[in-house]
Structure formats: C-alpha cells, structure tokens
C-alpha cells in the first residue's frame, strides 16, 4: 500500500499523458490536463519529463504533478484517490519535504483540484490561500456558430509563424519561436489537439490552442491570445468560439478554461463566447 514518488523518463510521457486524460470527466474538478503537459512540451520531451512528478500505488498512477516553473506545482489526482486520506498524506508529505523531492524549498504555490483531500492535508501543514482562479466551461452538445469576420486557419508547419507572431505579441514574450511550436506539435498530447489562428486580411490577429482528453471528455483551452494592436474588435470571442467548435469536432463533451480571477477581461471574453463560470479556486501557498 506504500505510495512512491517517481520522476518519469521521456519514454513514459505518452502513457502518463493518456492516463491523466482518463481522469477527466464532466463531473471531475478542473485539474492538470494532458493539454497542460503538451503546452509545456515546447521545452522538449526530456525537460517535460524531468518536470513531472508521479505518485504510484501498487503499480497504478494515483496523482501527477507538473513543476511549471521552480515555484508552481500543478496537480491532478485520480478520481478514485481524490478523497483518499492516505494518498493525500503521502503526496502532501512529499511536497513539503525539506529535500525538495517534489517541490524546491522556499516560496511556492500548488494548484490542487477543488474537493481533493490533498488540499486539506496541505492546509494542516501550514499552507494558506494564494491566487484565485476562475474556472469556466461550455457545454458542447450543440453546434457552435463561429463569426465570419475573422479568417480562421488551422496551424501547421506551413503557417506556424503566424501563430507564434500572435503569441509573442499577446504575451509580451520572445520565447515562443517557430521551432518551439514544432516541439509542442511533436508532443504525445498534440495528437488530440488543434491550433488555430485568426486573420484580419493577411494580419494574424488572434490564436488559440485546444486540447482534447479523449472522446466524451472535457477539452481545454491552453492558451488563447490576441495581438494588442487587434484588441477591442471581438476577435478573442471569435477565436474562442472556433476553438470550442474544434473541440466539439474532436468529440469533447465540454470545453474548459482557467484564468486568474483578476484578469477580468479574459473572464468577460470567455463568458461572451458562451462559457459559464462554475468555480473559483485558490492556489495553496507556502510563504
């Protein structure tokens, strides 16, 4: 019954991504999604595997975490283990351990699913509320009408530069190059993903990447952005609707997205695209 923490190899990424995807249903809370692992993959498979923390019981994966930077651990817990106090205690003990086995020492945040006993286990160890996130979702049982004022293109190696142009402008970062987009597209998770760019004439105005966890399961948006020079024209709503339609085409039951509650513009965009705010959840923070 012992629970073992292990950092996987790059060769295990596909199997772990698939297993984490199977934990997602419309009744489970927002948590680490295969798309989160896939988007992190612009750093390459070896780096992605090194950033993963996996907990195993009797040869079965019961929890997984992605070290998304030195001070943020994003977690998913298997549904059968979500309220298991033994799993919660073991994972929390590894997270707080002074040897940094799961999370480096010092100031840190943990993104843990709402309702997981793990949250209580960290609170009892002195962790407190951190940043608040708003989780939104849209049902995909009905067809979606996508506005026609944008020309929507699927992104591939031919036009990846349009997608990376939008991302660099939207997020004020030069890190996301064409080569790094190709790294994302080569991840196991991207086999169930689509990347779209919206153009005004020939100008790339907005872009989105959406990820499926499998047919009949929730998909996520990670990420969506609009070039600052193109904001205020409804392009964010249009590309979000296009992304939701793509998830529906892939057989997803719903579309989900999480955004900081302080980012009121993003929340408003998703609401305008038919998403409903269904939960607000705080990160847990170690000062």
CSV table of C-alpha atoms in Angstrom, one decimal:
chain,number,residue,atom,x,y,z
A,1,UNK,CA,0.0,0.0,0.0
A,2,UNK,CA,3.0,2.3,0.0
A,3,UNK,CA,2.9,5.3,-2.3
A,4,UNK,CA,6.0,6.0,-4.3
A,5,UNK,CA,7.1,9.3,-5.9
A,6,UNK,CA,8.9,9.0,-9.2
A,7,UNK,CA,10.1,11.3,-11.9
A,8,UNK,CA,9.3,9.6,-15.3
A,9,UNK,CA,11.5,9.2,-18.3
A,10,UNK,CA,10.8,10.9,-21.6
A,11,UNK,CA,9.7,7.5,-22.9
A,12,UNK,CA,6.9,7.4,-20.4
A,13,UNK,CA,5.3,10.7,-21.4
A,14,UNK,CA,2.8,9.2,-23.8
A,15,UNK,CA,1.5,6.7,-21.3
A,16,UNK,CA,1.3,9.2,-18.4
A,17,UNK,CA,-0.4,11.8,-20.6
A,18,UNK,CA,-3.0,9.3,-21.7
A,19,UNK,CA,-3.6,8.1,-18.1
A,20,UNK,CA,-4.1,11.7,-16.8
A,21,UNK,CA,-6.6,12.3,-19.6
A,22,UNK,CA,-8.7,9.4,-18.5
A,23,UNK,CA,-9.1,11.1,-15.1
A,24,UNK,CA,-11.1,13.9,-16.8
A,25,UNK,CA,-14.9,13.7,-16.9
A,26,UNK,CA,-17.6,16.4,-16.7
A,27,UNK,CA,-18.1,15.5,-13.0
A,28,UNK,CA,-14.4,15.9,-12.0
A,29,UNK,CA,-13.0,19.3,-11.0
A,30,UNK,CA,-10.6,21.4,-13.0
A,31,UNK,CA,-7.1,19.9,-12.7
A,32,UNK,CA,-3.9,19.3,-14.6
A,33,UNK,CA,-4.9,18.3,-18.1
A,34,UNK,CA,-3.0,16.5,-20.9
A,35,UNK,CA,-3.0,19.8,-22.7
A,36,UNK,CA,-1.1,21.4,-19.9
A,37,UNK,CA,1.6,18.8,-20.3
A,38,UNK,CA,1.5,19.2,-24.1
A,39,UNK,CA,1.9,23.0,-24.0
A,40,UNK,CA,4.8,22.7,-21.5
A,41,UNK,CA,6.3,20.5,-24.2
A,42,UNK,CA,7.8,23.4,-26.2
A,43,UNK,CA,10.8,22.8,-23.9
A,44,UNK,CA,11.3,19.3,-25.3
A,45,UNK,CA,10.4,15.8,-24.1
A,46,UNK,CA,13.4,15.4,-21.7
A,47,UNK,CA,12.7,18.7,-19.9
A,48,UNK,CA,9.0,17.9,-19.7
A,49,UNK,CA,9.6,14.5,-18.2
A,50,UNK,CA,12.0,16.0,-15.7
A,51,UNK,CA,9.3,18.5,-14.6
A,52,UNK,CA,6.7,15.8,-13.9
A,53,UNK,CA,6.1,14.2,-10.5
A,54,UNK,CA,4.2,11.0,-10.4
A,55,UNK,CA,2.8,9.1,-7.4
A,56,UNK,CA,2.2,5.3,-7.7
A,57,UNK,CA,0.4,2.8,-5.6
A,58,UNK,CA,0.6,-0.9,-6.4
A,59,UNK,CA,1.8,0.0,-9.9
A,60,UNK,CA,-1.0,2.3,-10.6
A,61,UNK,CA,-0.7,6.1,-11.1
A,62,UNK,CA,-2.8,7.9,-8.4
A,63,UNK,CA,-1.5,11.5,-8.8
A,64,UNK,CA,0.6,13.5,-11.1
A,65,UNK,CA,2.1,17.0,-10.9
A,66,UNK,CA,3.8,19.3,-13.4
A,67,UNK,CA,6.5,21.6,-12.0
A,68,UNK,CA,5.5,24.6,-14.1
A,69,UNK,CA,8.5,26.8,-13.1
A,70,UNK,CA,10.5,26.4,-9.9
A,71,UNK,CA,7.7,27.6,-7.6
A,72,UNK,CA,4.5,26.2,-9.0
A,73,UNK,CA,3.3,22.6,-8.9
A,74,UNK,CA,0.1,21.9,-10.9
A,75,UNK,CA,-1.6,18.7,-9.8
A,76,UNK,CA,-4.1,16.1,-10.9
A,77,UNK,CA,-5.5,13.3,-8.8
A,78,UNK,CA,-7.1,10.1,-10.0
A,79,UNK,CA,-10.9,10.2,-9.3
A,80,UNK,CA,-10.7,7.1,-7.1
A,81,UNK,CA,-8.0,8.7,-5.0
A,82,UNK,CA,-9.5,12.3,-4.8
A,83,UNK,CA,-10.7,11.9,-1.2
A,84,UNK,CA,-8.3,9.1,-0.1
A,85,UNK,CA,-6.6,10.4,3.1
A,86,UNK,CA,-3.7,8.0,2.6
A,87,UNK,CA,-2.9,9.4,-0.8
A,88,UNK,CA,-3.4,12.9,0.3
A,89,UNK,CA,-1.0,12.5,3.3
A,90,UNK,CA,1.7,10.8,1.1
A,91,UNK,CA,1.6,13.4,-1.6
A,92,UNK,CA,1.5,16.3,0.8
A,93,UNK,CA,4.4,14.9,2.8
A,94,UNK,CA,6.5,14.7,-0.4
A,95,UNK,CA,5.5,18.3,-1.4
A,96,UNK,CA,6.7,19.7,1.9
A,97,UNK,CA,9.7,17.5,2.4
A,98,UNK,CA,12.8,19.5,3.0
A,99,UNK,CA,14.8,17.6,0.4
A,100,UNK,CA,12.8,19.2,-2.4
A,101,UNK,CA,11.9,15.9,-3.8
A,102,UNK,CA,8.6,17.2,-5.3
A,103,UNK,CA,8.9,20.9,-5.0
A,104,UNK,CA,12.0,23.1,-4.3
A,105,UNK,CA,12.3,24.7,-0.9
A,106,UNK,CA,11.2,28.3,-0.4
A,107,UNK,CA,8.2,30.3,-1.6
A,108,UNK,CA,5.9,28.1,-3.7
A,109,UNK,CA,2.3,27.6,-4.9
A,110,UNK,CA,0.4,24.4,-5.5
A,111,UNK,CA,-2.6,24.2,-7.9
A,112,UNK,CA,-4.7,21.3,-6.5
A,113,UNK,CA,-8.2,20.3,-7.6
A,114,UNK,CA,-11.2,21.5,-5.7
A,115,UNK,CA,-12.5,18.9,-3.3
A,116,UNK,CA,-9.3,16.9,-3.1
A,117,UNK,CA,-8.4,15.8,0.4
A,118,UNK,CA,-4.9,16.8,-0.6
A,119,UNK,CA,-5.9,20.5,-0.1
A,120,UNK,CA,-6.8,19.8,3.5
A,121,UNK,CA,-3.5,17.9,4.0
A,122,UNK,CA,-1.5,20.9,2.8
A,123,UNK,CA,-3.6,23.4,4.9
A,124,UNK,CA,-2.8,21.4,8.0
A,125,UNK,CA,0.8,21.7,7.2
A,126,UNK,CA,0.6,25.5,7.2
A,127,UNK,CA,-0.2,26.3,3.6
A,128,UNK,CA,-2.5,29.2,3.0
A,129,UNK,CA,-4.6,30.7,0.2
A,130,UNK,CA,-2.8,32.1,-2.8
A,131,UNK,CA,-4.0,33.5,-6.1
A,132,UNK,CA,-7.6,32.9,-7.0
A,133,UNK,CA,-8.5,31.3,-10.4
A,134,UNK,CA,-11.9,31.3,-12.2
A,135,UNK,CA,-12.7,28.1,-13.9
A,136,UNK,CA,-15.2,28.4,-16.8
A,137,UNK,CA,-16.8,25.8,-19.0
A,138,UNK,CA,-19.1,25.5,-22.1
A,139,UNK,CA,-21.3,22.5,-23.0
A,140,UNK,CA,-20.5,21.2,-26.5
A,141,UNK,CA,-23.6,19.1,-27.1
A,142,UNK,CA,-24.9,21.7,-29.6
A,143,UNK,CA,-23.4,23.1,-32.8
A,144,UNK,CA,-21.4,26.3,-32.4
A,145,UNK,CA,-21.7,29.3,-34.7
A,146,UNK,CA,-18.4,30.9,-35.4
A,147,UNK,CA,-18.4,34.6,-36.6
A,148,UNK,CA,-17.2,35.2,-40.1
A,149,UNK,CA,-15.3,38.5,-39.6
A,150,UNK,CA,-12.1,36.5,-39.0
A,151,UNK,CA,-10.5,34.1,-41.4
A,152,UNK,CA,-9.7,31.0,-39.3
A,153,UNK,CA,-6.8,28.8,-40.4
A,154,UNK,CA,-5.6,25.6,-38.9
A,155,UNK,CA,-2.0,25.9,-37.9
A,156,UNK,CA,0.7,23.5,-39.3
A,157,UNK,CA,4.4,23.8,-40.2
A,158,UNK,CA,3.5,25.9,-43.2
A,159,UNK,CA,1.9,28.8,-41.3
A,160,UNK,CA,3.2,28.2,-37.7
A,161,UNK,CA,5.0,31.6,-37.9
A,162,UNK,CA,1.5,33.3,-37.9
A,163,UNK,CA,0.6,31.5,-34.6
A,164,UNK,CA,3.9,32.3,-32.9
A,165,UNK,CA,3.7,36.0,-34.0
A,166,UNK,CA,0.4,36.3,-32.2
A,167,UNK,CA,1.7,34.6,-29.1
A,168,UNK,CA,4.8,36.7,-28.8
A,169,UNK,CA,2.7,39.9,-29.1
A,170,UNK,CA,-0.1,38.8,-26.9
A,171,UNK,CA,2.0,37.6,-24.0
A,172,UNK,CA,4.9,40.0,-24.5
A,173,UNK,CA,7.4,37.2,-24.8
A,174,UNK,CA,10.0,36.4,-27.3
A,175,UNK,CA,10.5,32.8,-26.1
A,176,UNK,CA,7.8,31.1,-28.3
A,177,UNK,CA,9.6,30.6,-31.6
A,178,UNK,CA,8.5,28.6,-34.7
A,179,UNK,CA,10.9,25.8,-33.5
A,180,UNK,CA,9.2,25.7,-30.1
A,181,UNK,CA,5.8,25.5,-31.8
A,182,UNK,CA,7.1,22.4,-33.6
A,183,UNK,CA,8.2,21.0,-30.3
A,184,UNK,CA,4.6,21.4,-29.0
A,185,UNK,CA,3.2,19.8,-32.1
A,186,UNK,CA,5.5,16.8,-31.6
A,187,UNK,CA,4.3,16.0,-28.1
A,188,UNK,CA,2.1,13.0,-27.4
A,189,UNK,CA,-0.7,15.3,-26.2
A,190,UNK,CA,-0.8,17.2,-29.5
A,191,UNK,CA,-2.2,14.1,-31.3
A,192,UNK,CA,-5.5,15.2,-29.8
A,193,UNK,CA,-5.1,19.0,-30.2
A,194,UNK,CA,-5.7,21.7,-32.7
A,195,UNK,CA,-4.0,25.1,-33.1
A,196,UNK,CA,-5.9,27.9,-34.9
A,197,UNK,CA,-5.0,31.4,-36.0
A,198,UNK,CA,-7.5,34.2,-36.8
A,199,UNK,CA,-6.5,36.7,-39.5
A,200,UNK,CA,-7.9,40.1,-40.5
A,201,UNK,CA,-6.9,40.3,-44.1
A,202,UNK,CA,-3.4,39.0,-44.0
A,203,UNK,CA,-2.7,40.1,-40.5
A,204,UNK,CA,-2.6,37.5,-37.7
A,205,UNK,CA,-4.8,38.9,-35.0
A,206,UNK,CA,-5.5,36.1,-32.6
A,207,UNK,CA,-4.7,32.5,-31.9
A,208,UNK,CA,-5.8,29.5,-29.8
A,209,UNK,CA,-4.6,26.0,-29.0
A,210,UNK,CA,-7.2,23.5,-27.8
A,211,UNK,CA,-6.6,20.0,-26.3
A,212,UNK,CA,-8.8,17.0,-26.0
A,213,UNK,CA,-8.5,14.4,-23.2
A,214,UNK,CA,-10.4,11.9,-25.4
A,215,UNK,CA,-13.8,11.4,-26.9
A,216,UNK,CA,-16.6,12.2,-24.5
A,217,UNK,CA,-14.2,14.0,-22.1
A,218,UNK,CA,-13.6,17.7,-21.4
A,219,UNK,CA,-11.1,19.6,-23.5
A,220,UNK,CA,-9.3,22.7,-22.5
A,221,UNK,CA,-8.0,26.0,-24.0
A,222,UNK,CA,-4.3,26.5,-23.4
A,223,UNK,CA,-3.6,29.2,-24.4
A,224,UNK,CA,-5.7,31.9,-26.2
A,225,UNK,CA,-4.3,35.3,-27.1
A,226,UNK,CA,-5.0,38.4,-29.1
A,227,UNK,CA,-2.4,40.8,-30.6
A,228,UNK,CA,-2.7,44.0,-28.6
A,229,UNK,CA,-3.0,46.0,-31.8
A,230,UNK,CA,-6.1,44.0,-32.7
A,231,UNK,CA,-7.9,44.1,-29.4
A,232,UNK,CA,-11.4,45.6,-28.9
A,233,UNK,CA,-12.9,44.1,-32.0
A,234,UNK,CA,-14.3,40.8,-30.6
A,235,UNK,CA,-11.5,38.7,-32.1
A,236,UNK,CA,-10.9,36.9,-28.8
A,237,UNK,CA,-14.5,35.8,-28.6
A,238,UNK,CA,-14.4,34.7,-32.3
A,239,UNK,CA,-11.3,32.5,-31.9
A,240,UNK,CA,-12.6,31.1,-28.6
A,241,UNK,CA,-15.8,30.0,-30.4
A,242,UNK,CA,-13.7,28.5,-33.2
A,243,UNK,CA,-11.6,26.6,-30.6
A,244,UNK,CA,-14.8,25.3,-28.9
A,245,UNK,CA,-16.1,24.2,-32.3
A,246,UNK,CA,-12.8,22.3,-32.9
A,247,UNK,CA,-13.1,20.5,-29.6
A,248,UNK,CA,-16.7,19.6,-30.4
A,249,UNK,CA,-15.5,18.2,-33.8
A,250,UNK,CA,-13.0,16.1,-31.8
A,251,UNK,CA,-15.8,14.6,-29.7
A,252,UNK,CA,-15.2,16.5,-26.5
A,253,UNK,CA,-18.2,16.8,-24.1
A,254,UNK,CA,-17.3,20.3,-22.9
A,255,UNK,CA,-14.7,23.0,-23.2
A,256,UNK,CA,-12.9,24.3,-20.1
A,257,UNK,CA,-10.5,27.1,-19.3
A,258,UNK,CA,-8.9,28.6,-16.2
A,259,UNK,CA,-7.8,32.2,-15.8
A,260,UNK,CA,-6.7,34.4,-12.9
A,261,UNK,CA,-9.8,36.0,-11.4
A,262,UNK,CA,-8.0,39.3,-11.6
A,263,UNK,CA,-8.0,39.1,-15.4
A,264,UNK,CA,-11.5,40.4,-15.8
A,265,UNK,CA,-11.0,41.0,-19.5
A,266,UNK,CA,-10.3,37.3,-20.1
A,267,UNK,CA,-13.2,36.2,-18.0
A,268,UNK,CA,-15.5,38.5,-19.9
A,269,UNK,CA,-14.2,37.2,-23.2
A,270,UNK,CA,-15.0,33.6,-22.3
A,271,UNK,CA,-18.4,34.5,-20.9
A,272,UNK,CA,-19.2,36.3,-24.2
A,273,UNK,CA,-18.2,33.1,-26.0
A,274,UNK,CA,-20.8,31.1,-24.1
A,275,UNK,CA,-18.7,29.9,-21.2
A,276,UNK,CA,-20.1,29.8,-17.7
A,277,UNK,CA,-18.0,30.5,-14.6
A,278,UNK,CA,-18.5,27.3,-12.5
A,279,UNK,CA,-15.9,27.5,-9.7
A,280,UNK,CA,-13.3,29.8,-8.2
A,281,UNK,CA,-10.4,28.1,-6.5
A,282,UNK,CA,-7.4,29.4,-4.7
A,283,UNK,CA,-3.9,28.1,-5.2
A,284,UNK,CA,-2.3,27.0,-2.0
A,285,UNK,CA,0.8,28.9,-1.0
A,286,UNK,CA,3.9,28.4,1.1
A,287,UNK,CA,5.4,31.7,2.1
